[in-house]
mmCIF file of C-alpha atoms in Angstrom:
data_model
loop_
_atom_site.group_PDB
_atom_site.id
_atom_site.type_symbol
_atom_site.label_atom_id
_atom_site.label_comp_id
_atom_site.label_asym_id
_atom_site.label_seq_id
_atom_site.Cartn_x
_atom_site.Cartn_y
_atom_site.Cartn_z
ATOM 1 C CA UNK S 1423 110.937 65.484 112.272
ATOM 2 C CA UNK S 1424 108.798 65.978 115.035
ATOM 3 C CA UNK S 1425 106.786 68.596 113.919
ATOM 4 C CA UNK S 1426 105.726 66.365 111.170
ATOM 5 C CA UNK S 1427 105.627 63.649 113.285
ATOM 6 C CA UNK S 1428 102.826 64.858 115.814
ATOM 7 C CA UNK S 1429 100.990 66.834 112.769
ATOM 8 C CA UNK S 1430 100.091 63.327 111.104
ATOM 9 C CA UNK S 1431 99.512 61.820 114.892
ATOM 10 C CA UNK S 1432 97.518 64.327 115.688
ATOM 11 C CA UNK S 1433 95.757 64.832 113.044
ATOM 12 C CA UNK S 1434 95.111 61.054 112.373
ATOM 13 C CA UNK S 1435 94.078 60.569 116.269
ATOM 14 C CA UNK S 1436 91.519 63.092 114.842
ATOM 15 C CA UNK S 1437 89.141 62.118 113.605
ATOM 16 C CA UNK S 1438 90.647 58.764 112.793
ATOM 17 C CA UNK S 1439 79.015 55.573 116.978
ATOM 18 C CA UNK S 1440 70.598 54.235 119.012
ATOM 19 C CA UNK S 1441 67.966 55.070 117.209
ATOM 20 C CA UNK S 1442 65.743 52.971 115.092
ATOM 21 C CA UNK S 1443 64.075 53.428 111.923
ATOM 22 C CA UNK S 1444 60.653 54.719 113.248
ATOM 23 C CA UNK S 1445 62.459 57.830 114.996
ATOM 24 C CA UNK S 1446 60.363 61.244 114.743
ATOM 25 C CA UNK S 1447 62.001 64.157 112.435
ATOM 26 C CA UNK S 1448 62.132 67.529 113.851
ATOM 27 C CA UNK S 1449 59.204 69.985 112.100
ATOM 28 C CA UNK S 1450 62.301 72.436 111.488
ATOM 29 C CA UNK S 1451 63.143 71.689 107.988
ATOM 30 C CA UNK S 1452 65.684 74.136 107.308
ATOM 31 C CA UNK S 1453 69.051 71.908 105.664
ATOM 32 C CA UNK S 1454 72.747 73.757 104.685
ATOM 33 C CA UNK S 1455 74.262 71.551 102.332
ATOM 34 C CA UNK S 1456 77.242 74.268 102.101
ATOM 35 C CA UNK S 1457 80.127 73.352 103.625
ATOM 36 C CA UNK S 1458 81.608 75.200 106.492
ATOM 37 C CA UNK S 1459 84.254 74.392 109.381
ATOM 38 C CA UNK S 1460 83.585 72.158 112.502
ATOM 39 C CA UNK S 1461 83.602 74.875 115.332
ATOM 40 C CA UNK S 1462 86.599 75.199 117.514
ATOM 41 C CA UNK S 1463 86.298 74.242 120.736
ATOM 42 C CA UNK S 1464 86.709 76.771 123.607
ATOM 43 C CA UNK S 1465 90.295 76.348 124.558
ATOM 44 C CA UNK S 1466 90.069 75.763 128.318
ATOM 45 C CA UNK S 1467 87.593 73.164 128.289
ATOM 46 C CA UNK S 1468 88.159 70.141 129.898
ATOM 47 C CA UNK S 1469 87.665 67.146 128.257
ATOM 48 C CA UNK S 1470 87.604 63.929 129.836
ATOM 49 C CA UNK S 1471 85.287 60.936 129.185
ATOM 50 C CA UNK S 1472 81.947 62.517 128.972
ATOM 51 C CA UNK S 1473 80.128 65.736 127.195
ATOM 52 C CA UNK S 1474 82.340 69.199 128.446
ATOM 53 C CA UNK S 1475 80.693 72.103 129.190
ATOM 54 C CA UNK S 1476 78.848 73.910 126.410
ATOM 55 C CA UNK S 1477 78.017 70.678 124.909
ATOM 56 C CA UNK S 1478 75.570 67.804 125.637
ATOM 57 C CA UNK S 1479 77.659 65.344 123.780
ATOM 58 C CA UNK S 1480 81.037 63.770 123.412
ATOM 59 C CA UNK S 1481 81.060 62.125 120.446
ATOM 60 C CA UNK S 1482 84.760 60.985 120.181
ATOM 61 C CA UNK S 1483 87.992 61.662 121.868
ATOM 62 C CA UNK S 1484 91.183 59.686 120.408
ATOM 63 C CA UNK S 1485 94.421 59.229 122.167
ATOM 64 C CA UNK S 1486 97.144 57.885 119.797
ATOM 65 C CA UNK S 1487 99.547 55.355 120.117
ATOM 66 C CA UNK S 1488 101.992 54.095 117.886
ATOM 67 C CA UNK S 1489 101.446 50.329 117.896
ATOM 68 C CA UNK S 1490 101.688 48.331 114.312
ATOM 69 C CA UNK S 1491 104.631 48.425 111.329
ATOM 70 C CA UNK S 1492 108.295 49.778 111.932
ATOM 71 C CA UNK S 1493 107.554 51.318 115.965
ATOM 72 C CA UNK S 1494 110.820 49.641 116.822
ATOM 73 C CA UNK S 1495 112.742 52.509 114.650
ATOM 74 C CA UNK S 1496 111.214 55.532 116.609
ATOM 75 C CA UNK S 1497 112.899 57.608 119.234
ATOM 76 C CA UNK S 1498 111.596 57.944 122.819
ATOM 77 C CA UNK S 1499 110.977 61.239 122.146
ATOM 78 C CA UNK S 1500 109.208 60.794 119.347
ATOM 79 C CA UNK S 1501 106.989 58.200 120.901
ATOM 80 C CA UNK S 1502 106.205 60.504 123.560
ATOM 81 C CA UNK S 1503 104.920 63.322 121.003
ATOM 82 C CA UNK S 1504 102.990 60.811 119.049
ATOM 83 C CA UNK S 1505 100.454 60.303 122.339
ATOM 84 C CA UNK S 1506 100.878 64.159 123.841
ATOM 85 C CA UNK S 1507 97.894 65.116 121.450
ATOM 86 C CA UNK S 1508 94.530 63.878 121.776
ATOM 87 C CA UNK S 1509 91.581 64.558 119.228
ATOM 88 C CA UNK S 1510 88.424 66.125 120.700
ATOM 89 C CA UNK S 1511 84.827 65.377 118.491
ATOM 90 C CA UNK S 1512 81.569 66.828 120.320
ATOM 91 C CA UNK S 1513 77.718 67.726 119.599
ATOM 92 C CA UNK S 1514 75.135 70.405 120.889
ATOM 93 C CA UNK S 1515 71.715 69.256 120.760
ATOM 94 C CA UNK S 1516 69.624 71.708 121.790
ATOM 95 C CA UNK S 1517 65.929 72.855 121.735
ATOM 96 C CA UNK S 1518 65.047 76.348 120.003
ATOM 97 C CA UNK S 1519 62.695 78.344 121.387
ATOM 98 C CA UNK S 1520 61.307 78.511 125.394
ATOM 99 C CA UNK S 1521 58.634 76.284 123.650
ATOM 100 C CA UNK S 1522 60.097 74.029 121.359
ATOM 101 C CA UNK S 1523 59.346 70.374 121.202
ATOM 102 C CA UNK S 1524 61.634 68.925 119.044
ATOM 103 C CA UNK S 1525 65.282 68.602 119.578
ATOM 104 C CA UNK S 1526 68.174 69.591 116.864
ATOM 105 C CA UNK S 1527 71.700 69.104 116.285
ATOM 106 C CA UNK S 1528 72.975 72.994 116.750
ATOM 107 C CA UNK S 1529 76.551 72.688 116.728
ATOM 108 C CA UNK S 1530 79.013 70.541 115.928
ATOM 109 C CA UNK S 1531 83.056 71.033 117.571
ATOM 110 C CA UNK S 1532 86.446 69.870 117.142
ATOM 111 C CA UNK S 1533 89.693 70.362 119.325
ATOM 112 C CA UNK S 1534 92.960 69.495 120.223
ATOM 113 C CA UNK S 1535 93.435 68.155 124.473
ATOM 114 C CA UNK S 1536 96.471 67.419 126.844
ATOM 115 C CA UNK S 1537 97.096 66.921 130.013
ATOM 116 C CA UNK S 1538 97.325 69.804 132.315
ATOM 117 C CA UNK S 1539 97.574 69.050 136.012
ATOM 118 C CA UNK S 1540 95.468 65.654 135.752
ATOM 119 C CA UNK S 1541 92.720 67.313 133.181
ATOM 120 C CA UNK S 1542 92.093 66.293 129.907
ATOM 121 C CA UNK S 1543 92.013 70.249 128.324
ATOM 122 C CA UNK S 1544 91.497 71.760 124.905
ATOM 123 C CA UNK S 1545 94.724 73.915 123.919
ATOM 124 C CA UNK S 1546 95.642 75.976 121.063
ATOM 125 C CA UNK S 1547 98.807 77.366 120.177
ATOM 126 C CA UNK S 1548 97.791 80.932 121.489
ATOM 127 C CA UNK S 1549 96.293 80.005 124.656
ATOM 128 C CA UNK S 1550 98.687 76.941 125.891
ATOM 129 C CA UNK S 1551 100.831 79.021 127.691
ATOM 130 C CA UNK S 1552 97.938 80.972 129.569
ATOM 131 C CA UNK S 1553 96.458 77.627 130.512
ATOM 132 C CA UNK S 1554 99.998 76.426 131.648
ATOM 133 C CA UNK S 1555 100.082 73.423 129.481
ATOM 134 C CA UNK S 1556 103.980 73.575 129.715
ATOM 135 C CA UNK S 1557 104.694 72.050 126.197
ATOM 136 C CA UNK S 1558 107.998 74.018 125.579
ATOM 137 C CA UNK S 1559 108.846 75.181 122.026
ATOM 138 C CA UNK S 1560 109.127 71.976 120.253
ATOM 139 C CA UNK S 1561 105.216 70.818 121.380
ATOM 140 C CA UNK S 1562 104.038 74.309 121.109
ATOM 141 C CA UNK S 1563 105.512 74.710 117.400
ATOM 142 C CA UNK S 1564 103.763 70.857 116.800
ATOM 143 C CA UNK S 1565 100.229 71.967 118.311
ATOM 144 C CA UNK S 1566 100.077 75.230 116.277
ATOM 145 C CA UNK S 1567 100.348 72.634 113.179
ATOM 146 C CA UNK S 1568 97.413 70.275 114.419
ATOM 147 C CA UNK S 1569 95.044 73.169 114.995
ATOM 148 C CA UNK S 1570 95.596 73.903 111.619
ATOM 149 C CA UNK S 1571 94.815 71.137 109.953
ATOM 150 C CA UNK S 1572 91.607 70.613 112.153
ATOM 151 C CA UNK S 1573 90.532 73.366 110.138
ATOM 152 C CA UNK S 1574 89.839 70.623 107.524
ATOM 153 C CA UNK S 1575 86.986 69.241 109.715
ATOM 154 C CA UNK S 1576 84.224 70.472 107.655
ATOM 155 C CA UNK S 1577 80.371 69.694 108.024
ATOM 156 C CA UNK S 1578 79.391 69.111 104.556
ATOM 157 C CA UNK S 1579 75.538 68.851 105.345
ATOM 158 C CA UNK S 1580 73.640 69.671 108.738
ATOM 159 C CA UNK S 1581 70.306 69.828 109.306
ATOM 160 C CA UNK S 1582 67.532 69.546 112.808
ATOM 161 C CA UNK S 1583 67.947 65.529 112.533
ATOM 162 C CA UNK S 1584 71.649 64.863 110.899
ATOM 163 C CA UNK S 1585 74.950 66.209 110.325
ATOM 164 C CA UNK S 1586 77.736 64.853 108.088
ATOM 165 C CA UNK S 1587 80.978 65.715 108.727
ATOM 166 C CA UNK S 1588 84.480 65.137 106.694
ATOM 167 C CA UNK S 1589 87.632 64.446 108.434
ATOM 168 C CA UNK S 1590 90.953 64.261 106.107
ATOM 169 C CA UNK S 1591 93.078 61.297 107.270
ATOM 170 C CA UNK S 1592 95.977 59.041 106.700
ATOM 171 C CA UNK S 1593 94.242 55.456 107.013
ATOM 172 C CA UNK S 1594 95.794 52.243 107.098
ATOM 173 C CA UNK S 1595 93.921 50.646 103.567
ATOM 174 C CA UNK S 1596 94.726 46.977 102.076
ATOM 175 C CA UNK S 1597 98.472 47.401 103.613
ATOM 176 C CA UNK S 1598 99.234 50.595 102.522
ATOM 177 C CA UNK S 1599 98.976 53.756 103.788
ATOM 178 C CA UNK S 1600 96.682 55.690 102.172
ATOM 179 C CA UNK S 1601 95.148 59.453 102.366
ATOM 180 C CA UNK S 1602 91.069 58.700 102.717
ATOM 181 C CA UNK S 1603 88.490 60.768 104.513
ATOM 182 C CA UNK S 1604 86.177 59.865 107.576
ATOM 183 C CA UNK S 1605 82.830 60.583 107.037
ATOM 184 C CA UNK S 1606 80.748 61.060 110.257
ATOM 185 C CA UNK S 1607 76.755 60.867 109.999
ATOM 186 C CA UNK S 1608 75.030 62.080 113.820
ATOM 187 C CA UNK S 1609 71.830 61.124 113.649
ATOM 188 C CA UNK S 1610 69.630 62.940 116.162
ATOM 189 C CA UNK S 1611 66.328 61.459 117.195
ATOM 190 C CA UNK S 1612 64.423 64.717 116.907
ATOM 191 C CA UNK S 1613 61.591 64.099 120.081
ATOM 192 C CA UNK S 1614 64.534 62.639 122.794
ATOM 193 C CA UNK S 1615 67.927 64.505 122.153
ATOM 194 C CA UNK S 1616 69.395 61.180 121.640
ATOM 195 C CA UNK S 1617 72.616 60.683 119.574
ATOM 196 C CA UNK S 1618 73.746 58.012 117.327
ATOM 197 C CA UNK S 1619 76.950 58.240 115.303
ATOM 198 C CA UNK S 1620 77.980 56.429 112.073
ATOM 199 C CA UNK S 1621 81.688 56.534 110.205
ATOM 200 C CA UNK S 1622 82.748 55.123 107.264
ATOM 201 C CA UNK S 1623 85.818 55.549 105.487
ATOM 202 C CA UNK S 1624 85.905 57.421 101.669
ATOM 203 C CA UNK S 1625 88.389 56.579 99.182
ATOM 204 C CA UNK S 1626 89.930 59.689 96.732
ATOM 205 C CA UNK S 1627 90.150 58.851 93.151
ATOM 206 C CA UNK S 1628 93.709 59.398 91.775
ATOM 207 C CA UNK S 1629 93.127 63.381 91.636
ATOM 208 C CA UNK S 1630 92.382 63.839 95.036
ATOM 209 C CA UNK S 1631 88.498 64.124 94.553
ATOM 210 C CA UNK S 1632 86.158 62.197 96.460
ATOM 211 C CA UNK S 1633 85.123 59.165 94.806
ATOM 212 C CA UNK S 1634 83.953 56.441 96.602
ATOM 213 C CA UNK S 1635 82.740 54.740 100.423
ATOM 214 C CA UNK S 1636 84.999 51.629 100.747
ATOM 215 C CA UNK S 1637 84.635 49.283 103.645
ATOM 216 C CA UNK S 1638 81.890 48.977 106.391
ATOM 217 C CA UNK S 1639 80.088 51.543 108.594
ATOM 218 C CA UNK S 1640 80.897 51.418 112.355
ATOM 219 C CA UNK S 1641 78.030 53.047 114.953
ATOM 220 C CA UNK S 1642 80.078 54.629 117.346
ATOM 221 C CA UNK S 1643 79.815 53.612 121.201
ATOM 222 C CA UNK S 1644 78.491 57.210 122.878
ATOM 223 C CA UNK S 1645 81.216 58.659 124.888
ATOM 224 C CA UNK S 1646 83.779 56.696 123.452
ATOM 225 C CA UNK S 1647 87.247 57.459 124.338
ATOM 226 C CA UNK S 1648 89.551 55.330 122.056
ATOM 227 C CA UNK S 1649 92.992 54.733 121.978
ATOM 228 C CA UNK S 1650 93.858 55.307 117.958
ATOM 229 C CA UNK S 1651 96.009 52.159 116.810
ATOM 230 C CA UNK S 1652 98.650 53.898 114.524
ATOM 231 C CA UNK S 1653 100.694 51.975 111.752
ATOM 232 C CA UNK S 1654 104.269 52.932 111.192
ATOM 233 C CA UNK S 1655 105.378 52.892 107.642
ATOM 234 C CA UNK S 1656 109.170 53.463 107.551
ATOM 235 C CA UNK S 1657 109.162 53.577 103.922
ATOM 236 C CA UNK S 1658 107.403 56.578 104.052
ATOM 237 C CA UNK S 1659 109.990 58.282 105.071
ATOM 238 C CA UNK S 1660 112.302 60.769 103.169
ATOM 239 C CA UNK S 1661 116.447 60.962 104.295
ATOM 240 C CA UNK S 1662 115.399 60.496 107.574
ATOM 241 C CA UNK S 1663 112.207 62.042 108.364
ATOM 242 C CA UNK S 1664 108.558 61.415 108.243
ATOM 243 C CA UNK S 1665 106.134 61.984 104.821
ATOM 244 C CA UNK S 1666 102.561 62.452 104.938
ATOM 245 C CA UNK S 1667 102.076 58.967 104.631
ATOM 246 C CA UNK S 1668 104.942 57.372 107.413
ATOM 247 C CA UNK S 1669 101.692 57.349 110.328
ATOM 248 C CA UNK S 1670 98.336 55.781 109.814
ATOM 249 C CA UNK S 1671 95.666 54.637 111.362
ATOM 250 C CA UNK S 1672 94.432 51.240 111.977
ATOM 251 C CA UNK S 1673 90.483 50.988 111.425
ATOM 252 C CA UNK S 1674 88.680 49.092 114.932
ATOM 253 C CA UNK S 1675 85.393 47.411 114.190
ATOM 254 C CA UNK S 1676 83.815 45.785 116.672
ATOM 255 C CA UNK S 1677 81.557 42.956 115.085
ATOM 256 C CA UNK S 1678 78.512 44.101 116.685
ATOM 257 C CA UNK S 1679 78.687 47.520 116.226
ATOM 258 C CA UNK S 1680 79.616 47.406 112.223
ATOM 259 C CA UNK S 1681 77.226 46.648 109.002
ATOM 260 C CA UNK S 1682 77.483 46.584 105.335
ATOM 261 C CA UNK S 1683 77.348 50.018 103.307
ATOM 262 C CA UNK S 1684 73.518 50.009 101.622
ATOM 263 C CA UNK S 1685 73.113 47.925 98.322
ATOM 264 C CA UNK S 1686 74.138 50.859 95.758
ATOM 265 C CA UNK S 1687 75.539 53.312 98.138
ATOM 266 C CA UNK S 1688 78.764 53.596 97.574
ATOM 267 C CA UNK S 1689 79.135 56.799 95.714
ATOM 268 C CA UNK S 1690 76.357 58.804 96.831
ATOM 269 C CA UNK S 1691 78.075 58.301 100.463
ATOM 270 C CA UNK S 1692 80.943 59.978 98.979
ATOM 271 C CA UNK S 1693 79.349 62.465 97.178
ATOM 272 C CA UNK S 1694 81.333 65.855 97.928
ATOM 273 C CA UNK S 1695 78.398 68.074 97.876
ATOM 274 C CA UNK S 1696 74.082 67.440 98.224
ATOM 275 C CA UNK S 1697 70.810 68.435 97.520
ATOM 276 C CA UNK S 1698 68.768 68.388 100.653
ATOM 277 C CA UNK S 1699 66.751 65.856 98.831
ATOM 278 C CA UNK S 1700 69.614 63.642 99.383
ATOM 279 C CA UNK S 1701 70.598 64.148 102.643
ATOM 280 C CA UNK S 1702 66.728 63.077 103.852
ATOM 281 C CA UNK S 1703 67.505 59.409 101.953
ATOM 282 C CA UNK S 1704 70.977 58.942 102.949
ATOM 283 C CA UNK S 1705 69.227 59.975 106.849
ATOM 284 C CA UNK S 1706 66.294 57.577 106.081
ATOM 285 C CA UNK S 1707 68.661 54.005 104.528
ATOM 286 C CA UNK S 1708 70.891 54.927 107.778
ATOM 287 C CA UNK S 1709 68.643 54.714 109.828
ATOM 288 C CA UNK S 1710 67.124 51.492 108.438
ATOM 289 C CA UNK S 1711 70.571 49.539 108.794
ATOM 290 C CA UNK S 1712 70.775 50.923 112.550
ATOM 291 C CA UNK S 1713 67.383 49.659 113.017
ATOM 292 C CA UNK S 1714 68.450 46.316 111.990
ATOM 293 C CA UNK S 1715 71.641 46.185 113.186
ATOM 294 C CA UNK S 1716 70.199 46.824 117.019
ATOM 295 C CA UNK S 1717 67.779 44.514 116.050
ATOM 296 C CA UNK S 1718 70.511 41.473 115.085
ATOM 297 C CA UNK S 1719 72.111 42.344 118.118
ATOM 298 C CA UNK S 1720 69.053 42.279 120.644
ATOM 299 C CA UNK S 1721 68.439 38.794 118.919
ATOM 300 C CA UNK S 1722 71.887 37.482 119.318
ATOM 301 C CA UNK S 1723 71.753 38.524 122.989
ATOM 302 C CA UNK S 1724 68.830 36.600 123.588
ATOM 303 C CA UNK S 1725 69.553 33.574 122.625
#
């Protein structure tokens, strides 16, 4: 039960966000629109409320907690692994060449952290005993089983000025819990370095295959270190222990940082695969909502 129990925590920690619409693109052009993995994060790095080394950003780092539905019916124990786990998201932004002017977005990293002697750190189930994480079988067995399935993490698009990036996950969705996908948009201005991040949730069609962006788009706070609301669902379970569907998260959206999906957006934001062509207009309508979004804000705060 637990190792099923701190998969789906861990997993939906995971991966359960200022630029404006004027913002310079990079003269590199080049654009993969072939999906490959998130890189794994060195384990070893420490990861605590700002960018570790070898990267210039942290883009998100979630801390579960079991807080909604049927909490009252899990064990101590189980409590305890639900939060052991935390979900590491981060960015390189880099400039190529001695001489380069523009910025890009070069790499883009997930990991699993604990706590190890006050430290936020990245673990794996090779290296936790080198780093003297002290998990004991149970947690060790239970990490080996979240590393795996960060290997879902996959950047579906990247290019100088944008990345998009999939995360599987068990959402909380109109009262039910519900396998959807996070989709992550970094948006780089090309002539600062500066990062803005965008999520919004995707909704599977009844075969499993992307269909459909459902919901609003949230612009990440930089940095941000959240603790991930979880929803307990204990008819999810099966003679006593948890499905893939018992744990899900609980969507946060601020007021200020969220806005409406684009009029006539909804599929192409789900689209499973691109044409660069596509990728430059989903970049250049994102753009234009967090131009005006900033801009509702900055007038709100004035008044």
């Amino acid at each position: 039960m637990r190792q099923r129990l701190l998969l789906k925590m861990g997993c939906t920690g995971a991966l359960a966000v200022v630029l404006g619409a004027s913002c310079v693109f990079a003269k590199e052009t080049t654009m993969r629109v072939t999906r490959v993995p998130a890189e794994a994060v060195a384990p070893g790095t420490v990861v605590n409320e700002e960018a570790p080394t070898g990267w210039t950003h942290l883009v998100l780092k979630t801390m579960p907690t079991l807080e909604t539905g049927d909490v009252d019916d899990m064990s101590d124990s189980d409590k305890k692994y639900a939060s052991l786990f935390h979900t590491v998201f981060v960015a390189d932004i880099d400039r190529p060449g001695r001489n380069a002017s523009h910025y890009r977005l070069a790499r883009i990293g997930v990991g699993c952290s604990t706590d190890i002697n006050g430290s936020d750190t990245v673990v794996c189930n090779k290296s936790h005993k080198r780093l003297n994480a002290d998990l004991g079988w149970v947690a060790g067995m239970l990490l080996g089983e979240i590393c795996k399935k960060q290997e879902a993490v996959t950047i579906v698009a990247q290019s100088a000025s944008i990345g998009l990036v999939d995360t599987p996950m068990v959402v909380r969705w109109r009262d039910e819990n519900q396998k959807m996908v996070y989709r992550y948009a970094l948006l780089v201005d090309t002539e600062t370095g500066a990062l803005d991040t965008l999520v919004w949730l995707i909704q599977p069609d009844e075969k499993g295959s992307l269909d459909k962006a459902v919901g609003q788009i949230r612009w990440l706070e930089p940095n941000l270190v959240q603790h991930a609301s979880l929803h307990v669902d204990r008819d999810k379970y099966r003679f006593g222990l948890p499905t893939e569907l018992a744990f899900a998260v609980n969507r946060q959206l601020p007021a200020d940082r969220t806005f409406d999906l684009p009029p006539g957006t909804a599929r192409v934001l789900a689209k499973d695969a691109y044409q660069p062509d596509e990728v430059v207009e989903i970049e250049r309508r994102l753009r234009v909502e967090l131009a005006n979004l900033r801009a509702r804000n900055t007038q709100q705060a004035s008044r």
